[in-house]
Amino acid sequence: MAQVTLFGFWPSPFVYRVIWALKLKGVDYEYVEEDMLYNKSDRLLKYNPVHKKVPVLVHAGKPIAESAVILEYIEETWPQNPLLPKDPHGRALARFWTKFGEDKIPALFGFFMTEGEQQVTATKEGQEQLRILEEQGLGDKKFFGGDEIGMADLEFGWLAWWLEVLSEVAGVKVIEAESFPRLYAWIQRFKEFPTIKETLPDRSAMLTYFKGRRATFLALAAS
Amino acid sequence: MADVVILLDAYASVFGMRVRVALAEKGIKYEYREEDLRNKSQLLLKMNPVHKKIPVLIHNGKPVCESLIIVHYIDEVWKDKAPLLPSDPYQRAQARFWADFIDKKLYDAQKKIWTAKGEEQETAKKEFIEALKVLEGELGGKPYFMGERFGFLDIALITFYSWFHTYETLGNFSIEAECPKLISWAKRCMQKESVSKSLPDPKKVYEYILEMKKKLGVE
């Protein structure tokens, strides 16, 4: 089997989406940790000259960038344990919610990048999007993908692990059991799912890292 | 049972045009419904409650939203005719990557060309041309982006061509002077009926934008 290499950065939920997809499908891969803040490798810059970001998947020497594009590639190349349903309309819906997750990143992360009055507004905006996600995206399903984890679950996986850390660092509660009962229940199911549970970054390391990031963002905003 | 296909669209939308081209490539019969974006129909609000935007493809009563997702859907449902995406997974990944690049880099830059003035507009023009040049580099010497056959990535980009006259007039620059190979590619695409019949007259687009600017108060 041709070599699979994933260039990543341990605190990145975009990278973890790809790791989860590879693990759920039982694909062996080599992981290369990139120093995204201070010292990106020559190989990364060669493989992703356009955006210079991670994740980048290299399969048989050929690079693919952008987590959503990588997930589609993984799905097509290793069809076992599918992340997308077979029917075209179901696939369109999974892709719709995955894109929703991408497009709403500024709104969803706003609470983490702001403080004071701005943070109150930003948190509300993020929660509005989460309300739409819970009511129309998840509904009464076990996972976004239905009975099994699918592409949209991987897109929103950060809500199940990163959000708690970001909330603690930023000093706001974004999702609570009372305010978002279905999303909250999905969070518990997702992070207890065996493959996912074994594949999460260390919580205390995340706390340290994101405390540093928030300090940087706030300093930049103030300057 | 015959398929019932309805497209909720707005004639000047580069996103709506993508769906028109895809439907035309596959020879699919559909009903086109023009939406007044300042007075959206009940049907649009019901079929796309999350974003309330066009285009929306309604196939046998079920909605599909987001232009590139719709193009994927069309390719998957009507898979026996004129494939829009290549069959090789790596080629498909490349097509998706560059379509994402277009939606990220090109879209924001082009908007500021017709809404902004002065410094902001100059910066937007630079970013727009830079993005086009990167795409031109990707095209290389090929007739179409993925090779010999017109497809997904051509569809993603060609619709912006109907707006070039608007950008050039409002931004006072020539896209052909900066990206001659890309203009050759565009003219090649325009020779296809599926494209020429799906794109509006650039002059009409320009008039429409002038109206929009008046209404938005950004003259």
XYZ file of C-alpha atoms in Angstrom:
442
model
C 0.000 0.000 0.000
C 1.291 3.447 -0.878
C 2.615 5.633 1.887
C 0.168 7.946 3.650
C 1.606 10.923 5.518
C -0.359 13.518 7.458
C 1.197 16.884 8.224
C -0.519 18.255 11.310
C -0.444 20.486 14.354
C -1.583 18.902 17.622
C -4.021 21.613 18.849
C -5.824 21.877 15.491
C -9.376 20.512 15.197
C -8.977 20.653 11.388
C -6.112 18.171 11.693
C -8.046 15.970 14.089
C -10.890 15.638 11.593
C -8.473 13.956 9.227
C -6.950 11.788 11.983
C -10.438 10.603 13.012
C -11.339 9.779 9.400
C -8.141 7.753 8.901
C -8.617 5.913 12.213
C -12.312 5.189 11.609
C -11.343 3.614 8.291
C -8.341 1.750 9.689
C -5.837 3.473 7.399
C -2.188 3.380 8.512
C -0.361 6.663 8.241
C 2.773 8.506 9.261
C 2.174 11.664 11.283
C 4.468 14.678 10.977
C 4.060 17.405 13.600
C 4.526 20.912 12.200
C 5.553 23.937 14.237
C 2.812 26.117 12.813
C 3.528 29.146 14.963
C 7.230 29.634 14.432
C 8.853 27.240 11.977
C 6.910 25.578 9.164
C 8.926 22.888 7.421
C 10.147 23.103 3.826
C 8.138 20.007 3.033
C 4.903 21.632 4.219
C 5.579 24.757 2.158
C 6.307 22.545 -0.831
C 3.129 20.490 -0.379
C 0.807 23.416 0.350
C 2.317 26.496 -1.294
C -1.072 28.177 -1.741
C -2.234 28.280 1.890
C 0.856 27.023 3.816
C -1.437 25.363 6.361
C -2.140 22.005 7.919
C -3.647 19.488 7.555
C -1.979 18.214 4.387
C -2.381 14.574 3.409
C 0.276 13.105 1.138
C -0.664 9.824 -0.524
C 1.806 8.087 -2.840
C 3.746 11.336 -2.985
C 0.757 13.480 -4.011
C -0.416 16.233 -1.623
C -3.983 17.213 -0.779
C -4.830 20.279 1.313
C -8.000 21.666 2.998
C -9.623 19.364 5.538
C -12.988 19.127 3.725
C -11.221 18.190 0.467
C -9.038 15.676 2.313
C -12.094 14.039 3.919
C -13.753 13.573 0.500
C -10.515 12.063 -0.829
C -10.233 9.671 2.116
C -13.887 8.679 1.645
C -13.329 7.896 -2.049
C -9.998 6.132 -1.643
C -10.891 4.013 1.411
C -14.650 3.352 1.143
C -14.908 1.122 4.244
C -16.833 2.593 7.206
C -18.344 5.286 4.990
C -18.595 8.883 6.158
C -21.226 9.737 3.556
C -24.504 7.954 2.812
C -25.054 6.342 -0.607
C -28.031 8.440 -1.708
C -27.225 11.730 -3.421
C -29.639 13.801 -1.330
C -28.206 12.466 1.940
C -24.720 13.238 0.641
C -25.762 16.771 -0.272
C -27.123 17.278 3.252
C -23.930 15.963 4.894
C -21.885 18.307 2.697
C -24.265 21.198 3.454
C -23.722 20.904 7.208
C -19.996 20.371 6.784
C -19.867 23.620 4.792
C -22.049 25.334 7.407
C -19.392 24.410 9.960
C -16.675 25.978 7.800
C -18.615 29.132 6.905
C -19.703 29.842 10.469
C -16.219 29.608 12.002
C -15.952 33.378 12.603
C -19.347 33.404 14.344
C -18.690 30.226 16.334
C -15.216 31.255 17.535
C -16.061 34.897 18.089
C -16.512 34.428 21.850
C -12.891 33.270 22.104
C -11.428 36.235 20.247
C -13.211 38.960 22.194
C -13.808 40.304 25.669
C -16.277 42.509 27.540
C -19.319 43.770 25.665
C -17.993 42.470 22.346
C -17.735 39.007 23.854
C -21.344 39.086 25.046
C -22.510 39.901 21.516
C -20.125 37.385 19.922
C -21.255 34.602 22.257
C -24.909 35.259 21.404
C -24.130 35.178 17.665
C -22.316 31.880 18.050
C -25.195 30.427 20.030
C -27.670 31.469 17.312
C -25.717 29.363 14.824
C -25.558 26.478 17.299
C -29.328 26.695 17.695
C -29.736 26.312 13.917
C -27.258 23.436 13.970
C -29.052 21.645 16.781
C -32.575 22.088 15.426
C -32.025 21.664 11.725
C -28.726 19.849 11.413
C -28.843 17.336 14.223
C -32.533 17.172 15.060
C -33.369 13.928 16.843
C -30.617 11.898 15.208
C -28.009 9.984 17.191
C -25.223 11.476 15.090
C -25.243 14.054 12.286
C -24.583 11.076 10.024
C -27.596 9.174 11.388
C -26.850 5.977 13.292
C -23.151 6.189 12.526
C -20.553 8.939 12.705
C -20.355 10.789 9.393
C -18.569 13.664 7.753
C -20.610 16.346 9.526
C -19.891 14.758 12.928
C -16.175 15.071 12.196
C -16.700 18.696 11.133
C -18.332 19.520 14.484
C -16.138 17.214 16.567
C -14.392 20.268 17.995
C -17.580 21.082 19.894
C -17.127 17.837 21.814
C -13.628 18.543 23.114
C -12.156 21.910 22.090
C -15.198 23.984 23.022
C -14.957 23.144 26.708
C -11.320 24.241 26.834
C -11.968 27.404 24.808
C -14.942 28.235 27.021
C -12.900 27.809 30.176
C -10.075 29.971 28.838
C -12.460 32.671 27.595
C -14.589 32.582 30.752
C -17.950 32.028 29.040
C -20.337 29.102 28.852
C -21.412 28.478 25.275
C -23.172 25.099 25.310
C -24.910 23.780 28.407
C -27.133 20.736 28.907
C -30.195 22.893 29.648
C -29.742 25.342 26.785
C -28.728 22.836 24.071
C -30.009 19.426 25.232
C -29.614 17.607 21.918
C -26.189 19.018 21.062
C -25.066 18.301 24.615
C -26.219 14.674 24.323
C -24.465 14.350 20.945
C -21.264 15.725 22.520
C -21.316 12.981 25.163
C -21.939 10.279 22.511
C -19.236 11.578 20.176
C -16.446 11.872 22.720
C -17.261 8.462 24.245
C -17.134 6.722 20.848
C -14.122 4.384 21.185
C -12.054 5.533 18.171
C -12.682 9.172 19.033
C -12.059 8.742 22.770
C -8.585 7.331 22.086
C -7.803 10.141 19.669
C -8.104 13.458 21.476
C -5.357 15.924 22.362
C -4.295 16.240 25.992
C -6.658 18.573 27.833
C -4.149 20.314 30.098
C -1.757 20.897 27.188
C -4.693 22.422 25.311
C -5.482 24.716 28.245
C -1.944 26.069 28.271
C -1.838 26.473 24.490
C -5.205 28.205 24.138
C -4.563 30.518 27.088
C -1.525 31.709 25.149
C -3.505 32.089 21.920
C -6.268 34.121 23.560
C -3.701 36.444 25.108
C -2.165 36.950 21.661
C -5.518 37.619 19.947
C -6.611 40.122 22.591
C -3.247 41.912 22.477
C -3.485 42.149 18.680
C -7.039 43.447 18.879
C -6.017 46.104 21.379
C -3.002 47.309 19.375
C -41.689 8.689 -13.394
C -40.364 11.955 -14.769
C -38.051 14.080 -12.673
C -39.394 17.447 -11.592
C -36.540 19.904 -11.331
C -36.936 23.512 -10.237
C -34.104 26.023 -9.872
C -34.571 29.039 -7.590
C -32.033 31.554 -8.858
C -31.208 35.186 -9.618
C -29.911 35.936 -13.098
C -26.779 37.872 -12.073
C -25.633 35.364 -9.444
C -22.306 33.704 -10.267
C -23.401 30.857 -7.993
C -26.746 30.366 -9.693
C -25.020 30.349 -13.082
C -22.903 27.390 -12.007
C -26.037 25.304 -11.540
C -27.492 26.463 -14.881
C -24.312 25.358 -16.661
C -24.293 21.967 -14.906
C -27.963 21.336 -15.763
C -27.329 22.360 -19.380
C -24.259 20.118 -19.645
C -26.400 17.172 -18.601
C -29.354 18.190 -20.774
C -31.729 18.228 -17.805
C -35.130 19.835 -18.268
C -35.990 22.185 -15.436
C -38.131 25.140 -14.464
C -36.176 28.323 -13.804
C -37.631 30.671 -11.210
C -36.163 34.130 -10.799
C -36.095 35.301 -7.174
C -36.336 38.928 -6.141
C -33.662 38.935 -3.450
C -35.270 41.895 -1.713
C -38.587 40.036 -1.595
C -37.810 36.358 -1.275
C -40.543 33.851 -2.069
C -42.131 31.616 0.546
C -40.785 28.656 -1.384
C -37.196 29.900 -1.111
C -37.553 30.549 2.617
C -39.013 27.087 3.094
C -36.443 25.292 0.917
C -33.381 27.081 2.337
C -34.375 28.114 5.863
C -30.763 28.139 7.107
C -29.281 30.638 4.635
C -32.339 31.909 2.712
C -30.106 32.176 -0.374
C -30.140 31.123 -3.992
C -29.371 28.922 -5.812
C -31.612 26.141 -4.556
C -32.266 23.083 -6.680
C -35.558 21.384 -5.880
C -35.559 17.828 -7.226
C -38.848 15.970 -6.856
C -39.712 18.275 -3.965
C -36.405 17.924 -2.067
C -34.076 20.915 -1.836
C -30.320 20.976 -2.409
C -28.456 24.146 -1.426
C -24.982 25.653 -2.016
C -23.864 25.894 -5.661
C -20.921 23.466 -5.623
C -22.856 20.962 -3.527
C -25.661 21.204 -6.104
C -23.173 20.586 -8.943
C -21.897 17.481 -7.098
C -25.509 16.352 -6.636
C -26.323 16.831 -10.317
C -23.211 14.871 -11.276
C -24.169 12.001 -8.945
C -27.845 11.758 -9.877
C -27.445 12.114 -13.644
C -24.253 10.127 -13.715
C -24.637 8.553 -17.141
C -24.207 11.785 -19.070
C -21.330 14.261 -19.426
C -19.413 13.622 -16.187
C -18.528 16.918 -14.523
C -15.948 15.638 -12.029
C -12.979 13.506 -13.072
C -13.085 9.833 -12.056
C -9.676 9.741 -10.359
C -9.875 10.647 -6.621
C -6.706 12.754 -6.708
C -7.942 14.744 -9.717
C -11.266 15.209 -7.923
C -9.406 16.502 -4.859
C -7.528 19.004 -7.018
C -10.771 20.215 -8.594
C -12.372 20.646 -5.152
C -9.296 22.390 -3.756
C -9.258 24.983 -6.531
C -13.016 25.500 -6.387
C -12.577 26.226 -2.668
C -9.752 28.665 -3.563
C -12.101 30.466 -5.955
C -14.834 30.772 -3.326
C -12.388 31.960 -0.669
C -9.956 34.253 -2.470
C -11.698 35.391 -5.612
C -15.149 36.068 -4.218
C -14.167 38.471 -1.416
C -11.735 40.396 -3.625
C -14.216 40.840 -6.478
C -16.923 42.156 -4.169
C -14.736 45.032 -2.986
C -13.966 45.996 -6.581
C -17.563 47.063 -7.095
C -18.452 48.197 -3.568
C -15.294 50.032 -2.455
C -13.352 53.093 -3.586
C -9.808 54.446 -3.364
C -7.236 52.414 -1.391
C -9.669 49.644 -0.526
C -10.612 49.178 -4.170
C -6.967 49.218 -5.282
C -6.099 46.516 -2.755
C -9.080 44.462 -3.907
C -8.004 44.765 -7.563
C -4.494 43.563 -6.658
C -5.837 40.580 -4.697
C -8.273 39.742 -7.479
C -5.605 39.761 -10.191
C -3.202 37.792 -7.970
C -5.834 35.105 -7.453
C -6.611 35.002 -11.187
C -2.907 34.668 -11.959
C -2.587 31.709 -9.598
C -5.556 30.098 -11.356
C -4.036 30.914 -14.741
C -0.888 29.108 -13.573
C -2.981 26.075 -12.646
C -4.557 26.078 -16.089
C -1.124 26.069 -17.719
C -1.308 25.054 -21.356
C -4.393 22.866 -20.977
C -7.613 23.634 -22.862
C -9.666 23.214 -19.667
C -8.663 23.074 -16.022
C -8.740 19.306 -15.687
C -7.408 18.613 -19.175
C -9.210 17.878 -22.413
C -12.735 18.002 -21.044
C -14.813 20.897 -19.684
C -15.838 20.160 -16.112
C -16.369 21.058 -12.471
C -13.558 23.558 -12.015
C -14.287 25.324 -15.318
C -17.902 25.621 -14.176
C -16.812 27.038 -10.802
C -14.799 29.831 -12.420
C -16.389 30.659 -15.784
C -19.451 32.251 -14.210
C -17.311 35.128 -12.886
C -16.476 35.949 -16.527
C -19.918 37.508 -16.941
C -18.864 40.026 -14.287
C -15.455 40.920 -15.791
C -16.900 43.853 -17.752
C -18.327 45.220 -14.479
C -15.021 44.825 -12.613
C -13.027 46.385 -15.457
C -15.352 49.351 -15.838
C -15.735 50.129 -12.131
C -12.113 49.273 -11.338
C -10.667 50.899 -14.443
C -8.353 48.065 -15.446
C -8.048 45.355 -18.083
C -8.202 41.736 -16.975
C -7.083 40.527 -20.406
C -3.906 42.603 -20.146
C -3.057 40.846 -16.867
C -4.316 37.327 -17.616
C -4.460 36.749 -21.374
C -4.383 32.941 -21.112
C -7.313 32.956 -18.739
C -9.332 35.109 -21.151
C -8.547 32.623 -23.960
C -9.830 29.843 -21.727
C -12.965 31.859 -20.928
C -13.691 32.484 -24.609
C -13.209 28.761 -25.281
C -15.771 27.956 -22.572
C -18.180 30.558 -23.956
C -18.221 28.657 -27.251
C -20.107 25.897 -25.468
C -23.849 26.406 -25.613
C -24.253 25.139 -22.038
C -22.147 28.110 -20.938
C -23.198 30.878 -23.346
C -26.909 30.202 -22.744
C -26.444 30.136 -18.947
C -24.493 33.339 -18.470
C -26.198 36.741 -18.627
C -25.151 39.550 -20.948
C -22.210 41.308 -19.219
C -23.781 44.690 -20.028
C -26.958 43.688 -18.186
C -24.842 42.623 -15.199
C -23.151 46.044 -15.201
C -26.485 47.872 -15.252
C -27.757 45.638 -12.460
C -24.689 46.437 -10.327
C -25.119 50.179 -10.911
C -28.712 49.821 -9.650
C -27.494 47.818 -6.622
C -24.868 50.424 -5.776
C -27.513 53.148 -5.854
C -29.771 51.149 -3.563
C -26.928 50.255 -1.194
C -25.807 53.878 -1.235
C -22.266 52.984 -2.282
C -21.832 55.223 -5.270
